[in-house]
Amino acid sequence: MARGTFLTESERSTIIKCLASGETALQISKKLGRDPRTVKSFINDPSRKYVRPKGAYKTSVTPRERTRLKRAVNRTPLSTSKRLFEEAGIPMKCKTTRCRVLKSIASVKKPRATPLLTTKHRQARLQWAWDNIKREFGHVIWTDEARATLGGPDGWSRGWITHDVSVPGRTRRQQGGGGVMFWAGIVSGELIGPFRVAKGVKMDFKE
């Protein structure tokens, strides 16, 4: 979660006055429109002030490392900052430093969404339906498979893309993603499965 702005001198004075009048930290936070934890932190230690760490983020990597980092972004688009630093062979930094460095050469983008069914797909399905309209499907097994993952839906994926490169299309789980594949079928109203598909098995009409 992103952090908010620091308390201003006016807000600090307001907190002190409200405390003197007997108000609680929750009441003060509502009055100021601030997070209660921010107000409680100030109450616990009013003399504490945030000091930004010294050193520029841009000097965290050398020009040669920056070049290797840009090549890594081009080779593996939509990757995380940690993976890009590992691909470039650069000593690992904290997440904030990695993102600051990458912002100078790339930006975070979501993959370009592609249509699930194109016009060609729809026409082919309609033609198949007309060709098989009189077929008896009582003895036909209808099957489908699905992949269970811990990384969330495909739409959640996002990563770093260099500024001068177009955003690639979305890569789905069936195109190399991790997870566990399940298969099931149905025939004459009877369910077959579901079964877990062993790794490396290609699900097609020959299996």
Tab-separated table of C-alpha atoms in Angstrom:
chain	number	residue	atom	x	y	z
A	1	MET	CA	0.000	0.000	0.000
A	2	ALA	CA	1.312	3.447	-0.914
A	3	ARG	CA	2.202	5.725	1.954
A	4	GLY	CA	0.499	9.076	2.425
A	5	THR	CA	2.102	12.473	2.884
A	6	PHE	CA	3.779	13.473	6.118
A	7	LEU	CA	1.984	15.483	8.770
A	8	THR	CA	2.251	19.218	8.254
A	9	GLU	CA	3.113	21.649	11.054
A	10	SER	CA	-0.515	22.791	11.106
A	11	GLU	CA	-1.735	19.216	11.542
A	12	ARG	CA	0.803	18.586	14.294
A	13	SER	CA	-0.453	21.664	16.162
A	14	THR	CA	-4.067	20.538	15.710
A	15	ILE	CA	-3.281	17.106	17.166
A	16	ILE	CA	-1.653	18.653	20.244
A	17	LYS	CA	-4.623	20.994	20.806
A	18	CYS	CA	-7.138	18.162	20.391
A	19	LEU	CA	-5.230	15.970	22.823
A	20	ALA	CA	-5.284	18.789	25.359
A	21	SER	CA	-9.067	19.027	24.997
A	22	GLY	CA	-9.433	15.289	25.698
A	23	GLU	CA	-10.148	13.937	22.214
A	24	THR	CA	-9.021	10.424	21.262
A	25	ALA	CA	-6.640	9.529	18.457
A	26	LEU	CA	-9.534	8.107	16.404
A	27	GLN	CA	-11.553	11.309	16.731
A	28	ILE	CA	-8.531	13.393	15.724
A	29	SER	CA	-7.833	11.194	12.693
A	30	LYS	CA	-11.418	11.612	11.472
A	31	LYS	CA	-11.203	15.377	11.937
A	32	LEU	CA	-7.954	15.583	9.942
A	33	GLY	CA	-8.914	12.937	7.410
A	34	ARG	CA	-5.817	10.949	8.306
A	35	ASP	CA	-5.089	7.307	9.011
A	36	PRO	CA	-5.432	6.577	12.758
A	37	ARG	CA	-2.002	4.884	12.729
A	38	THR	CA	-0.398	8.099	11.501
A	39	VAL	CA	-1.924	10.075	14.361
A	40	LYS	CA	-0.996	7.414	16.949
A	41	SER	CA	2.577	7.314	15.671
A	42	PHE	CA	2.912	11.064	16.165
A	43	ILE	CA	1.342	10.875	19.639
A	44	ASN	CA	3.781	8.147	20.690
A	45	ASP	CA	6.827	10.109	19.524
A	46	PRO	CA	6.128	13.766	18.528
A	47	SER	CA	9.843	14.525	18.072
A	48	ARG	CA	10.390	11.830	15.462
A	49	LYS	CA	10.779	13.044	11.873
A	50	TYR	CA	11.299	11.007	8.732
A	51	VAL	CA	14.727	11.314	7.118
A	52	ARG	CA	15.111	10.059	3.547
A	53	PRO	CA	18.056	7.685	3.029
A	54	LYS	CA	21.079	9.356	1.491
A	55	GLY	CA	22.291	8.585	-2.028
A	56	ALA	CA	20.719	8.980	-5.450
A	57	TYR	CA	18.751	6.077	-6.888
A	58	LYS	CA	20.198	6.622	-10.369
A	59	THR	CA	23.729	5.920	-9.128
A	60	SER	CA	22.690	2.542	-7.717
A	61	VAL	CA	23.743	0.912	-11.004
A	62	THR	CA	26.554	1.677	-13.443
A	63	PRO	CA	25.887	2.717	-17.079
A	64	ARG	CA	26.955	-0.756	-18.236
A	65	GLU	CA	24.567	-2.419	-15.771
A	66	ARG	CA	21.797	-0.110	-16.978
A	67	THR	CA	22.433	-1.268	-20.561
A	68	ARG	CA	22.293	-4.918	-19.485
A	69	LEU	CA	19.076	-4.163	-17.616
A	70	LYS	CA	17.464	-2.643	-20.721
A	71	ARG	CA	18.437	-5.708	-22.762
A	72	ALA	CA	16.857	-7.917	-20.097
A	73	VAL	CA	13.615	-5.929	-20.326
A	74	ASN	CA	13.578	-6.372	-24.122
A	75	ARG	CA	14.290	-10.115	-23.846
A	76	THR	CA	11.676	-10.805	-21.162
A	77	PRO	CA	8.935	-8.154	-21.348
A	78	LEU	CA	6.276	-7.947	-18.641
A	79	SER	CA	8.665	-9.368	-16.039
A	80	THR	CA	9.017	-8.297	-12.417
A	81	SER	CA	11.852	-6.041	-11.261
A	82	LYS	CA	13.416	-8.882	-9.290
A	83	ARG	CA	13.508	-11.191	-12.290
A	84	LEU	CA	14.942	-8.452	-14.535
A	85	PHE	CA	17.801	-7.769	-12.132
A	86	GLU	CA	18.509	-11.501	-11.959
A	87	GLU	CA	18.443	-11.797	-15.774
A	88	ALA	CA	20.840	-8.867	-16.107
A	89	GLY	CA	23.212	-10.306	-13.497
A	90	ILE	CA	23.065	-7.165	-11.341
A	91	PRO	CA	23.481	-7.388	-7.554
A	92	MET	CA	20.011	-7.437	-5.999
A	93	LYS	CA	18.694	-4.141	-4.572
A	94	CYS	CA	15.630	-3.410	-2.488
A	95	LYS	CA	12.335	-3.167	-4.363
A	96	THR	CA	12.152	0.630	-4.164
A	97	THR	CA	15.618	1.028	-5.676
A	98	ARG	CA	14.898	-1.517	-8.422
A	99	CYS	CA	11.713	0.290	-9.435
A	100	ARG	CA	13.388	3.717	-9.373
A	101	VAL	CA	16.148	2.474	-11.656
A	102	LEU	CA	13.732	0.773	-14.038
A	103	LYS	CA	11.536	3.879	-14.315
A	104	SER	CA	14.331	5.630	-16.216
A	105	ILE	CA	14.235	3.014	-19.010
A	106	ALA	CA	10.829	1.331	-18.765
A	107	SER	CA	7.339	1.535	-17.324
A	108	VAL	CA	4.849	-0.915	-15.839
A	109	LYS	CA	2.169	-2.017	-18.301
A	110	LYS	CA	-0.603	-4.581	-18.467
A	111	PRO	CA	-0.409	-6.946	-21.458
A	112	ARG	CA	-2.544	-6.015	-24.436
A	113	ALA	CA	-5.852	-7.855	-24.314
A	114	THR	CA	-6.652	-9.889	-27.416
A	115	PRO	CA	-10.169	-11.035	-28.375
A	116	LEU	CA	-11.053	-14.559	-27.276
A	117	LEU	CA	-12.987	-15.193	-30.491
A	118	THR	CA	-12.237	-13.431	-33.759
A	119	THR	CA	-14.672	-13.147	-36.664
A	120	LYS	CA	-12.888	-16.066	-38.355
A	121	HIS	CA	-13.391	-18.227	-35.263
A	122	ARG	CA	-17.108	-17.429	-35.113
A	123	GLN	CA	-17.607	-18.203	-38.792
A	124	ALA	CA	-15.766	-21.523	-38.446
A	125	ARG	CA	-17.917	-22.515	-35.451
A	126	LEU	CA	-21.114	-21.583	-37.264
A	127	GLN	CA	-20.050	-23.600	-40.310
A	128	TRP	CA	-19.239	-26.616	-38.097
A	129	ALA	CA	-22.690	-26.379	-36.521
A	130	TRP	CA	-24.392	-26.364	-39.943
A	131	ASP	CA	-22.291	-29.330	-41.112
A	132	ASN	CA	-23.202	-31.389	-38.025
A	133	ILE	CA	-26.777	-30.255	-37.444
A	134	LYS	CA	-28.156	-33.773	-38.083
A	135	ARG	CA	-25.472	-35.671	-36.198
A	136	GLU	CA	-26.543	-37.764	-33.194
A	137	PHE	CA	-24.604	-36.423	-30.207
A	138	GLY	CA	-25.966	-38.892	-27.648
A	139	HIS	CA	-22.742	-40.935	-27.772
A	140	VAL	CA	-20.317	-38.010	-28.161
A	141	ILE	CA	-18.080	-37.119	-25.205
A	142	TRP	CA	-17.832	-33.378	-24.635
A	143	THR	CA	-14.637	-32.499	-22.808
A	144	ASP	CA	-12.922	-29.450	-21.387
A	145	GLU	CA	-9.865	-28.690	-19.317
A	146	ALA	CA	-8.970	-25.929	-16.887
A	147	ARG	CA	-5.805	-24.834	-15.120
A	148	ALA	CA	-5.703	-24.016	-11.407
A	149	THR	CA	-3.005	-21.542	-10.376
A	150	LEU	CA	-1.905	-19.651	-7.279
A	151	GLY	CA	-0.946	-16.529	-9.224
A	152	GLY	CA	-4.470	-15.251	-9.807
A	153	PRO	CA	-6.304	-14.757	-13.127
A	154	ASP	CA	-4.419	-13.901	-16.312
A	155	GLY	CA	-5.830	-10.377	-16.193
A	156	TRP	CA	-3.815	-9.606	-13.051
A	157	SER	CA	-0.459	-9.963	-14.819
A	158	ARG	CA	1.623	-6.854	-15.472
A	159	GLY	CA	5.296	-6.036	-15.782
A	160	TRP	CA	8.011	-3.754	-17.119
A	161	ILE	CA	8.152	-2.628	-20.787
A	162	THR	CA	10.764	-0.288	-22.297
A	163	HIS	CA	9.444	3.113	-23.358
A	164	ASP	CA	10.022	2.617	-27.100
A	165	VAL	CA	8.469	-0.864	-27.387
A	166	SER	CA	4.811	-1.694	-27.997
A	167	VAL	CA	2.968	-3.722	-25.374
A	168	PRO	CA	2.828	-7.434	-26.323
A	169	GLY	CA	-0.348	-9.495	-26.241
A	170	ARG	CA	-1.462	-11.352	-23.162
A	171	THR	CA	0.143	-14.771	-22.669
A	172	ARG	CA	-2.302	-17.234	-21.202
A	173	ARG	CA	-1.674	-20.118	-18.812
A	174	GLN	CA	-1.890	-22.683	-21.622
A	175	GLN	CA	1.104	-20.995	-23.279
A	176	GLY	CA	3.673	-21.814	-20.634
A	177	GLY	CA	2.152	-20.719	-17.336
A	178	GLY	CA	2.447	-22.711	-14.129
A	179	GLY	CA	-0.316	-24.533	-12.319
A	180	VAL	CA	-2.218	-27.818	-12.291
A	181	MET	CA	-4.399	-28.946	-15.215
A	182	PHE	CA	-7.743	-30.689	-14.658
A	183	TRP	CA	-9.806	-32.541	-17.300
A	184	ALA	CA	-13.462	-33.560	-17.313
A	185	GLY	CA	-16.037	-34.787	-19.807
A	186	ILE	CA	-19.769	-35.352	-20.138
A	187	VAL	CA	-21.755	-37.832	-22.257
A	188	SER	CA	-25.501	-38.473	-22.219
A	189	GLY	CA	-25.830	-36.391	-19.065
A	190	GLU	CA	-23.165	-38.413	-17.206
A	191	LEU	CA	-20.068	-36.685	-15.821
A	192	ILE	CA	-16.630	-38.207	-16.451
A	193	GLY	CA	-13.975	-37.062	-14.000
A	194	PRO	CA	-12.645	-34.577	-13.179
A	195	PHE	CA	-9.088	-35.936	-13.409
A	196	ARG	CA	-5.737	-34.304	-12.824
A	197	VAL	CA	-3.660	-34.233	-16.007
A	198	ALA	CA	-0.086	-35.439	-15.584
A	199	LYS	CA	2.648	-32.968	-16.441
A	200	GLY	CA	3.744	-33.200	-20.072
A	201	VAL	CA	0.553	-34.867	-21.352
A	202	LYS	CA	-0.965	-33.102	-24.358
A	203	MET	CA	-4.768	-33.160	-24.262
A	204	ASP	CA	-6.140	-33.827	-27.765
A	205	PHE	CA	-8.420	-36.283	-29.558
A	206	LYS	CA	-5.625	-38.895	-29.747
A	207	GLU	CA	-5.219	-39.272	-25.979
